Amino acid sequence: PLVRPQQERPPENPTSPAEPKGKRPPVLVDGVTLNGPTLDIREAESFLRDAMPIIMEEAVWKATDVKEKVCEWRSPEQLKDLLDLELREGGEAHPQILQRCRDAIRYSVKTGHPLFFNQLYAGMDPYSLVGRFITEAINPSLYTYEVAPVFLLTEEAVLQKMIEIIGWQEGGDGIFSPGGSVSNMYAVNVARYHHCPDVKVLGLSALPRLVMFTSQECHYSVAKAAAFLGIGTNNVYVIPSDKRGKMIPAEFEKQVQRAKDEGALPFMVNATAGTTVLGAFDPLEEIADICERHNLWMHVDACWGGGALMSKKHRYLLQGIHRANSVAWNPHKMLMAGLQCCAFMVRDKTNLLQRCHSAQASYLFQQDKFYDVSYDTGDKSIQCSRKPDAFKFWLMWKAIGTKGLEERVDRALAMARYLAEEIKKRDGFRLVMEPEYTNVCFWYIPPSLRDMADGPEFWRNVHAVAPVVKERMMKKGSMMVGYQPHGDKANFFRQIIISPQVSREDMDFLLDQIHSLGMDL
């Protein structure tokens, strides 16, 4: 059964004072009766029994069936009417609530669908999904061992394995965070504390002007971290990238010297392993050399590209990552652990995370507990409540093994190579550049533009194609693939390949469908 059958309430504690026989009189406090639970257990069980088949059928089986729609598009105003969003004084009957569940699933984008290519996550792993079911049902928070023993131990096991794969032979430390953006904020905060430990107590007024560095292709969370932590976005020096989207090391060192000449204190660089749009990998070895010369903290944002570390064939893309001081890596992306699953790790064995973030709340982190309090890891985090995001990854890893994760990565990159070769063969399709990872970027050029010479007017027309094709595919519900302009480049499609559910036939369908939707433009 989906829910355990109803059982009798457990007997009273035999050591408690004897209660008089018969029904106890009601206890009233502020006019509220406190005898017995107010939740109707049988009614709750009935609702769960009815809801779970809907979830399995509509949100799991149909949502991952290539013959079904990726989305059923409605405008915001239409969707507001369909969902009846108003919250009222009284509750609704279970049949109405079950219909709310069906509607929520029906009008949501099916990100586990084989033809969902819109973001840097996709697919549905059954083991990870079961892991999420378990953690949502148990509803723990990862601050202390006493409330989350299983999930703290699985998080520690996953972090230590990821640290080993990065190549930190002397070990390290880490924490799972609520998103790669927060992991990058952790990196900035820890790097600043490492250089200026007084900041924790004395604040920004006690600091010199700090400068950090990142490439023009970095994730926008780096600028947000500078703003959020009081460093200021003007103190984020942006390093030019080459045509492939990689940071230019010589330009990085010039900017470091510039900051020093200005009397500022350069303290960290953010290198990117797998940029969001082009999938580029910064040259980590050369960046590490510069960091060592200038005493800079080196952080690697490998949220997207970290998955390549699982592959013996492709981990060369992150050559030099073992020299980083910190790494952000999101297994919910290439490794399909399910949102959200984001690790922040430091090459440190001095309790740097703890020293930087701890507040020593006495109601949580008592030092006289009956067990080893080193397992109470929550004070390393900037959060109090924290979800057990590592468990689903641990369960999936146990199920398919390191070899299974490696095969997923290798297949995704092979599929990207297949798609790139098909694009070269087809009239009206043009690669933006050869893919380095599984970001395949390309233009679709409809027949009306194919005889036009390259020039400003041609690219203005091409720029208008992708938005229309995207609108048509969304309204049809056939698939989802992203597009964007980039620098001086006109709008192009960015196809992301992750899921092992995706087949060669799906790649062919993608190109056929884009042509079908845009051939009249």
mmCIF file with all atom_site columns, N, CA and C in Angstrom, residues 454-504:
data_model
loop_
_atom_site.group_PDB
_atom_site.id
_atom_site.type_symbol
_atom_site.label_atom_id
_atom_site.label_alt_id
_atom_site.label_comp_id
_atom_site.label_asym_id
_atom_site.label_entity_id
_atom_site.label_seq_id
_atom_site.pdbx_PDB_ins_code
_atom_site.Cartn_x
_atom_site.Cartn_y
_atom_site.Cartn_z
_atom_site.occupancy
_atom_site.B_iso_or_equiv
_atom_site.pdbx_formal_charge
_atom_site.auth_seq_id
_atom_site.auth_comp_id
_atom_site.auth_asym_id
_atom_site.auth_atom_id
_atom_site.pdbx_PDB_model_num
ATOM 1   N N  . ASP A 1 454 ? 26.023 37.758 -46.212 1.00 0.00 ? 454 ASP A N  1
ATOM 2   C CA . ASP A 1 454 ? 26.253 38.126 -44.809 1.00 0.00 ? 454 ASP A CA 1
ATOM 3   C C  . ASP A 1 454 ? 26.483 39.629 -44.705 1.00 0.00 ? 454 ASP A C  1
ATOM 4   N N  . GLY A 1 455 ? 25.869 40.232 -43.739 1.00 0.00 ? 455 GLY A N  1
ATOM 5   C CA . GLY A 1 455 ? 25.993 41.674 -43.529 1.00 0.00 ? 455 GLY A CA 1
ATOM 6   C C  . GLY A 1 455 ? 25.007 42.107 -42.472 1.00 0.00 ? 455 GLY A C  1
ATOM 7   N N  . PRO A 1 456 ? 24.973 43.379 -42.140 1.00 0.00 ? 456 PRO A N  1
ATOM 8   C CA . PRO A 1 456 ? 24.085 43.854 -41.070 1.00 0.00 ? 456 PRO A CA 1
ATOM 9   C C  . PRO A 1 456 ? 22.612 43.516 -41.297 1.00 0.00 ? 456 PRO A C  1
ATOM 10  N N  . GLU A 1 457 ? 22.132 43.676 -42.533 1.00 0.00 ? 457 GLU A N  1
ATOM 11  C CA . GLU A 1 457 ? 20.715 43.388 -42.792 1.00 0.00 ? 457 GLU A CA 1
ATOM 12  C C  . GLU A 1 457 ? 20.426 41.890 -42.642 1.00 0.00 ? 457 GLU A C  1
ATOM 13  N N  . PHE A 1 458 ? 21.330 41.057 -43.130 1.00 0.00 ? 458 PHE A N  1
ATOM 14  C CA . PHE A 1 458 ? 21.158 39.602 -42.990 1.00 0.00 ? 458 PHE A CA 1
ATOM 15  C C  . PHE A 1 458 ? 21.048 39.218 -41.520 1.00 0.00 ? 458 PHE A C  1
ATOM 16  N N  . TRP A 1 459 ? 21.969 39.724 -40.698 1.00 0.00 ? 459 TRP A N  1
ATOM 17  C CA . TRP A 1 459 ? 21.974 39.328 -39.299 1.00 0.00 ? 459 TRP A CA 1
ATOM 18  C C  . TRP A 1 459 ? 20.808 39.926 -38.520 1.00 0.00 ? 459 TRP A C  1
ATOM 19  N N  . ARG A 1 460 ? 20.322 41.097 -38.948 1.00 0.00 ? 460 ARG A N  1
ATOM 20  C CA . ARG A 1 460 ? 19.093 41.643 -38.333 1.00 0.00 ? 460 ARG A CA 1
ATOM 21  C C  . ARG A 1 460 ? 17.924 40.708 -38.576 1.00 0.00 ? 460 ARG A C  1
ATOM 22  N N  . ASN A 1 461 ? 17.846 40.181 -39.779 1.00 0.00 ? 461 ASN A N  1
ATOM 23  C CA . ASN A 1 461 ? 16.760 39.241 -40.111 1.00 0.00 ? 461 ASN A CA 1
ATOM 24  C C  . ASN A 1 461 ? 16.921 37.922 -39.358 1.00 0.00 ? 461 ASN A C  1
ATOM 25  N N  . VAL A 1 462 ? 18.145 37.412 -39.297 1.00 0.00 ? 462 VAL A N  1
ATOM 26  C CA . VAL A 1 462 ? 18.391 36.162 -38.564 1.00 0.00 ? 462 VAL A CA 1
ATOM 27  C C  . VAL A 1 462 ? 18.051 36.342 -37.089 1.00 0.00 ? 462 VAL A C  1
ATOM 28  N N  . HIS A 1 463 ? 18.356 37.500 -36.558 1.00 0.00 ? 463 HIS A N  1
ATOM 29  C CA . HIS A 1 463 ? 18.094 37.789 -35.143 1.00 0.00 ? 463 HIS A CA 1
ATOM 30  C C  . HIS A 1 463 ? 16.617 37.606 -34.804 1.00 0.00 ? 463 HIS A C  1
ATOM 31  N N  . ALA A 1 464 ? 15.744 37.872 -35.754 1.00 0.00 ? 464 ALA A N  1
ATOM 32  C CA . ALA A 1 464 ? 14.300 37.791 -35.496 1.00 0.00 ? 464 ALA A CA 1
ATOM 33  C C  . ALA A 1 464 ? 13.745 36.380 -35.624 1.00 0.00 ? 464 ALA A C  1
ATOM 34  N N  . VAL A 1 465 ? 14.530 35.436 -36.128 1.00 0.00 ? 465 VAL A N  1
ATOM 35  C CA . VAL A 1 465 ? 14.020 34.088 -36.407 1.00 0.00 ? 465 VAL A CA 1
ATOM 36  C C  . VAL A 1 465 ? 13.799 33.284 -35.133 1.00 0.00 ? 465 VAL A C  1
ATOM 37  N N  . ALA A 1 466 ? 14.806 33.190 -34.296 1.00 0.00 ? 466 ALA A N  1
ATOM 38  C CA . ALA A 1 466 ? 14.728 32.308 -33.119 1.00 0.00 ? 466 ALA A CA 1
ATOM 39  C C  . ALA A 1 466 ? 13.553 32.633 -32.195 1.00 0.00 ? 466 ALA A C  1
ATOM 40  N N  . PRO A 1 467 ? 13.265 33.914 -31.896 1.00 0.00 ? 467 PRO A N  1
ATOM 41  C CA . PRO A 1 467 ? 12.111 34.185 -31.014 1.00 0.00 ? 467 PRO A CA 1
ATOM 42  C C  . PRO A 1 467 ? 10.784 33.673 -31.568 1.00 0.00 ? 467 PRO A C  1
ATOM 43  N N  . VAL A 1 468 ? 10.610 33.770 -32.885 1.00 0.00 ? 468 VAL A N  1
ATOM 44  C CA . VAL A 1 468 ? 9.353  33.311 -33.482 1.00 0.00 ? 468 VAL A CA 1
ATOM 45  C C  . VAL A 1 468 ? 9.282  31.786 -33.440 1.00 0.00 ? 468 VAL A C  1
ATOM 46  N N  . VAL A 1 469 ? 10.377 31.126 -33.780 1.00 0.00 ? 469 VAL A N  1
ATOM 47  C CA . VAL A 1 469 ? 10.390 29.662 -33.726 1.00 0.00 ? 469 VAL A CA 1
ATOM 48  C C  . VAL A 1 469 ? 10.138 29.189 -32.292 1.00 0.00 ? 469 VAL A C  1
ATOM 49  N N  . LYS A 1 470 ? 10.740 29.862 -31.324 1.00 0.00 ? 470 LYS A N  1
ATOM 50  C CA . LYS A 1 470 ? 10.538 29.480 -29.913 1.00 0.00 ? 470 LYS A CA 1
ATOM 51  C C  . LYS A 1 470 ? 9.069  29.655 -29.520 1.00 0.00 ? 470 LYS A C  1
ATOM 52  N N  . GLU A 1 471 ? 8.464  30.743 -29.920 1.00 0.00 ? 471 GLU A N  1
ATOM 53  C CA . GLU A 1 471 ? 7.046  30.949 -29.606 1.00 0.00 ? 471 GLU A CA 1
ATOM 54  C C  . GLU A 1 471 ? 6.194  29.830 -30.202 1.00 0.00 ? 471 GLU A C  1
ATOM 55  N N  . ARG A 1 472 ? 6.471  29.480 -31.418 1.00 0.00 ? 472 ARG A N  1
ATOM 56  C CA . ARG A 1 472 ? 5.672  28.449 -32.089 1.00 0.00 ? 472 ARG A CA 1
ATOM 57  C C  . ARG A 1 472 ? 5.862  27.079 -31.432 1.00 0.00 ? 472 ARG A C  1
ATOM 58  N N  . MET A 1 473 ? 7.100  26.746 -31.056 1.00 0.00 ? 473 MET A N  1
ATOM 59  C CA . MET A 1 473 ? 7.311  25.427 -30.432 1.00 0.00 ? 473 MET A CA 1
ATOM 60  C C  . MET A 1 473 ? 6.651  25.368 -29.057 1.00 0.00 ? 473 MET A C  1
ATOM 61  N N  . MET A 1 474 ? 6.657  26.497 -28.325 1.00 0.00 ? 474 MET A N  1
ATOM 62  C CA . MET A 1 474 ? 6.024  26.517 -27.006 1.00 0.00 ? 474 MET A CA 1
ATOM 63  C C  . MET A 1 474 ? 4.510  26.344 -27.132 1.00 0.00 ? 474 MET A C  1
ATOM 64  N N  . LYS A 1 475 ? 3.920  27.039 -28.076 1.00 0.00 ? 475 LYS A N  1
ATOM 65  C CA . LYS A 1 475 ? 2.468  26.962 -28.234 1.00 0.00 ? 475 LYS A CA 1
ATOM 66  C C  . LYS A 1 475 ? 2.035  25.605 -28.790 1.00 0.00 ? 475 LYS A C  1
ATOM 67  N N  . LYS A 1 476 ? 2.908  24.993 -29.563 1.00 0.00 ? 476 LYS A N  1
ATOM 68  C CA . LYS A 1 476 ? 2.630  23.640 -30.045 1.00 0.00 ? 476 LYS A CA 1
ATOM 69  C C  . LYS A 1 476 ? 2.907  22.603 -28.959 1.00 0.00 ? 476 LYS A C  1
ATOM 70  N N  . GLY A 1 477 ? 3.855  22.893 -28.094 1.00 0.00 ? 477 GLY A N  1
ATOM 71  C CA . GLY A 1 477 ? 4.211  21.972 -27.012 1.00 0.00 ? 477 GLY A CA 1
ATOM 72  C C  . GLY A 1 477 ? 5.116  20.842 -27.438 1.00 0.00 ? 477 GLY A C  1
ATOM 73  N N  . SER A 1 478 ? 5.724  20.967 -28.611 1.00 0.00 ? 478 SER A N  1
ATOM 74  C CA . SER A 1 478 ? 6.482  19.846 -29.176 1.00 0.00 ? 478 SER A CA 1
ATOM 75  C C  . SER A 1 478 ? 7.837  19.640 -28.512 1.00 0.00 ? 478 SER A C  1
ATOM 76  N N  . MET A 1 479 ? 8.477  20.738 -28.088 1.00 0.00 ? 479 MET A N  1
ATOM 77  C CA . MET A 1 479 ? 9.786  20.640 -27.454 1.00 0.00 ? 479 MET A CA 1
ATOM 78  C C  . MET A 1 479 ? 10.123 22.004 -26.862 1.00 0.00 ? 479 MET A C  1
ATOM 79  N N  . MET A 1 480 ? 11.231 22.087 -26.138 1.00 0.00 ? 480 MET A N  1
ATOM 80  C CA . MET A 1 480 ? 11.711 23.361 -25.625 1.00 0.00 ? 480 MET A CA 1
ATOM 81  C C  . MET A 1 480 ? 13.218 23.420 -25.757 1.00 0.00 ? 480 MET A C  1
ATOM 82  N N  . VAL A 1 481 ? 13.697 24.460 -26.440 1.00 0.00 ? 481 VAL A N  1
ATOM 83  C CA . VAL A 1 481 ? 15.128 24.708 -26.575 1.00 0.00 ? 481 VAL A CA 1
ATOM 84  C C  . VAL A 1 481 ? 15.319 26.212 -26.430 1.00 0.00 ? 481 VAL A C  1
ATOM 85  N N  . GLY A 1 482 ? 16.398 26.623 -25.764 1.00 0.00 ? 482 GLY A N  1
ATOM 86  C CA . GLY A 1 482 ? 16.609 28.041 -25.487 1.00 0.00 ? 482 GLY A CA 1
ATOM 87  C C  . GLY A 1 482 ? 17.289 28.762 -26.641 1.00 0.00 ? 482 GLY A C  1
ATOM 88  N N  . TYR A 1 483 ? 17.181 30.090 -26.597 1.00 0.00 ? 483 TYR A N  1
ATOM 89  C CA . TYR A 1 483 ? 17.917 30.922 -27.542 1.00 0.00 ? 483 TYR A CA 1
ATOM 90  C C  . TYR A 1 483 ? 18.363 32.183 -26.810 1.00 0.00 ? 483 TYR A C  1
ATOM 91  N N  . GLN A 1 484 ? 19.322 32.899 -27.378 1.00 0.00 ? 484 GLN A N  1
ATOM 92  C CA . GLN A 1 484 ? 19.804 34.145 -26.818 1.00 0.00 ? 484 GLN A CA 1
ATOM 93  C C  . GLN A 1 484 ? 20.731 34.837 -27.810 1.00 0.00 ? 484 GLN A C  1
ATOM 94  N N  . PRO A 1 485 ? 20.886 36.163 -27.688 1.00 0.00 ? 485 PRO A N  1
ATOM 95  C CA . PRO A 1 485 ? 22.002 36.825 -28.369 1.00 0.00 ? 485 PRO A CA 1
ATOM 96  C C  . PRO A 1 485 ? 23.240 36.630 -27.510 1.00 0.00 ? 485 PRO A C  1
ATOM 97  N N  . HIS A 1 486 ? 24.387 36.938 -28.042 1.00 0.00 ? 486 HIS A N  1
ATOM 98  C CA . HIS A 1 486 ? 25.608 36.793 -27.244 1.00 0.00 ? 486 HIS A CA 1
ATOM 99  C C  . HIS A 1 486 ? 26.661 37.726 -27.802 1.00 0.00 ? 486 HIS A C  1
ATOM 100 N N  . GLY A 1 487 ? 27.021 38.733 -27.012 1.00 0.00 ? 487 GLY A N  1
ATOM 101 C CA . GLY A 1 487 ? 27.961 39.722 -27.508 1.00 0.00 ? 487 GLY A CA 1
ATOM 102 C C  . GLY A 1 487 ? 27.401 40.394 -28.747 1.00 0.00 ? 487 GLY A C  1
ATOM 103 N N  . ASP A 1 488 ? 28.156 40.340 -29.824 1.00 0.00 ? 488 ASP A N  1
ATOM 104 C CA . ASP A 1 488 ? 27.693 40.947 -31.076 1.00 0.00 ? 488 ASP A CA 1
ATOM 105 C C  . ASP A 1 488 ? 26.986 39.945 -31.980 1.00 0.00 ? 488 ASP A C  1
ATOM 106 N N  . LYS A 1 489 ? 26.721 38.753 -31.459 1.00 0.00 ? 489 LYS A N  1
ATOM 107 C CA . LYS A 1 489 ? 26.104 37.711 -32.282 1.00 0.00 ? 489 LYS A CA 1
ATOM 108 C C  . LYS A 1 489 ? 24.582 37.798 -32.215 1.00 0.00 ? 489 LYS A C  1
ATOM 109 N N  . ALA A 1 490 ? 23.937 37.596 -33.364 1.00 0.00 ? 490 ALA A N  1
ATOM 110 C CA . ALA A 1 490 ? 22.473 37.566 -33.428 1.00 0.00 ? 490 ALA A CA 1
ATOM 111 C C  . ALA A 1 490 ? 21.937 36.374 -32.646 1.00 0.00 ? 490 ALA A C  1
ATOM 112 N N  . ASN A 1 491 ? 20.654 36.435 -32.292 1.00 0.00 ? 491 ASN A N  1
ATOM 113 C CA . ASN A 1 491 ? 20.011 35.331 -31.573 1.00 0.00 ? 491 ASN A CA 1
ATOM 114 C C  . ASN A 1 491 ? 20.343 33.984 -32.201 1.00 0.00 ? 491 ASN A C  1
ATOM 115 N N  . PHE A 1 492 ? 20.753 33.053 -31.357 1.00 0.00 ? 492 PHE A N  1
ATOM 116 C CA . PHE A 1 492 ? 20.977 31.682 -31.833 1.00 0.00 ? 492 PHE A CA 1
ATOM 117 C C  . PHE A 1 492 ? 20.410 30.701 -30.818 1.00 0.00 ? 492 PHE A C  1
ATOM 118 N N  . PHE A 1 493 ? 20.152 29.492 -31.272 1.00 0.00 ? 493 PHE A N  1
ATOM 119 C CA . PHE A 1 493 ? 19.657 28.444 -30.388 1.00 0.00 ? 493 PHE A CA 1
ATOM 120 C C  . PHE A 1 493 ? 20.812 27.839 -29.595 1.00 0.00 ? 493 PHE A C  1
ATOM 121 N N  . ARG A 1 494 ? 20.523 27.523 -28.336 1.00 0.00 ? 494 ARG A N  1
ATOM 122 C CA . ARG A 1 494 ? 21.493 26.831 -27.483 1.00 0.00 ? 494 ARG A CA 1
ATOM 123 C C  . ARG A 1 494 ? 20.869 25.515 -27.059 1.00 0.00 ? 494 ARG A C  1
ATOM 124 N N  . GLN A 1 495 ? 21.307 24.450 -27.697 1.00 0.00 ? 495 GLN A N  1
ATOM 125 C CA . GLN A 1 495 ? 20.797 23.122 -27.402 1.00 0.00 ? 495 GLN A CA 1
ATOM 126 C C  . GLN A 1 495 ? 21.656 22.479 -26.322 1.00 0.00 ? 495 GLN A C  1
ATOM 127 N N  . ILE A 1 496 ? 21.025 22.031 -25.232 1.00 0.00 ? 496 ILE A N  1
ATOM 128 C CA . ILE A 1 496 ? 21.731 21.404 -24.116 1.00 0.00 ? 496 ILE A CA 1
ATOM 129 C C  . ILE A 1 496 ? 21.360 19.928 -24.071 1.00 0.00 ? 496 ILE A C  1
ATOM 130 N N  . ILE A 1 497 ? 22.365 19.067 -24.054 1.00 0.00 ? 497 ILE A N  1
ATOM 131 C CA . ILE A 1 497 ? 22.123 17.619 -24.034 1.00 0.00 ? 497 ILE A CA 1
ATOM 132 C C  . ILE A 1 497 ? 22.624 17.055 -22.711 1.00 0.00 ? 497 ILE A C  1
ATOM 133 N N  . ILE A 1 498 ? 21.724 16.368 -21.995 1.00 0.00 ? 498 ILE A N  1
ATOM 134 C CA . ILE A 1 498 ? 22.051 15.798 -20.687 1.00 0.00 ? 498 ILE A CA 1
ATOM 135 C C  . ILE A 1 498 ? 21.524 14.381 -20.555 1.00 0.00 ? 498 ILE A C  1
ATOM 136 N N  . SER A 1 499 ? 20.215 14.226 -20.725 1.00 0.00 ? 499 SER A N  1
ATOM 137 C CA . SER A 1 499 ? 19.516 13.022 -20.304 1.00 0.00 ? 499 SER A CA 1
ATOM 138 C C  . SER A 1 499 ? 19.844 11.800 -21.158 1.00 0.00 ? 499 SER A C  1
ATOM 139 N N  . PRO A 1 500 ? 20.051 10.640 -20.514 1.00 0.00 ? 500 PRO A N  1
ATOM 140 C CA . PRO A 1 500 ? 20.232 9.397  -21.278 1.00 0.00 ? 500 PRO A CA 1
ATOM 141 C C  . PRO A 1 500 ? 18.952 8.945  -21.963 1.00 0.00 ? 500 PRO A C  1
ATOM 142 N N  . GLN A 1 501 ? 17.815 9.573  -21.642 1.00 0.00 ? 501 GLN A N  1
ATOM 143 C CA . GLN A 1 501 ? 16.573 9.277  -22.360 1.00 0.00 ? 501 GLN A CA 1
ATOM 144 C C  . GLN A 1 501 ? 16.613 9.798  -23.792 1.00 0.00 ? 501 GLN A C  1
ATOM 145 N N  . VAL A 1 502 ? 17.500 10.746 -24.059 1.00 0.00 ? 502 VAL A N  1
ATOM 146 C CA . VAL A 1 502 ? 17.554 11.386 -25.373 1.00 0.00 ? 502 VAL A CA 1
ATOM 147 C C  . VAL A 1 502 ? 18.231 10.450 -26.376 1.00 0.00 ? 502 VAL A C  1
ATOM 148 N N  . SER A 1 503 ? 17.631 10.345 -27.551 1.00 0.00 ? 503 SER A N  1
ATOM 149 C CA . SER A 1 503 ? 18.145 9.438  -28.583 1.00 0.00 ? 503 SER A CA 1
ATOM 150 C C  . SER A 1 503 ? 18.627 10.224 -29.804 1.00 0.00 ? 503 SER A C  1
ATOM 151 N N  . ARG A 1 504 ? 19.312 9.529  -30.686 1.00 0.00 ? 504 ARG A N  1
ATOM 152 C CA . ARG A 1 504 ? 19.703 10.133 -31.957 1.00 0.00 ? 504 ARG A CA 1
ATOM 153 C C  . ARG A 1 504 ? 18.489 10.606 -32.730 1.00 0.00 ? 504 ARG A C  1
#
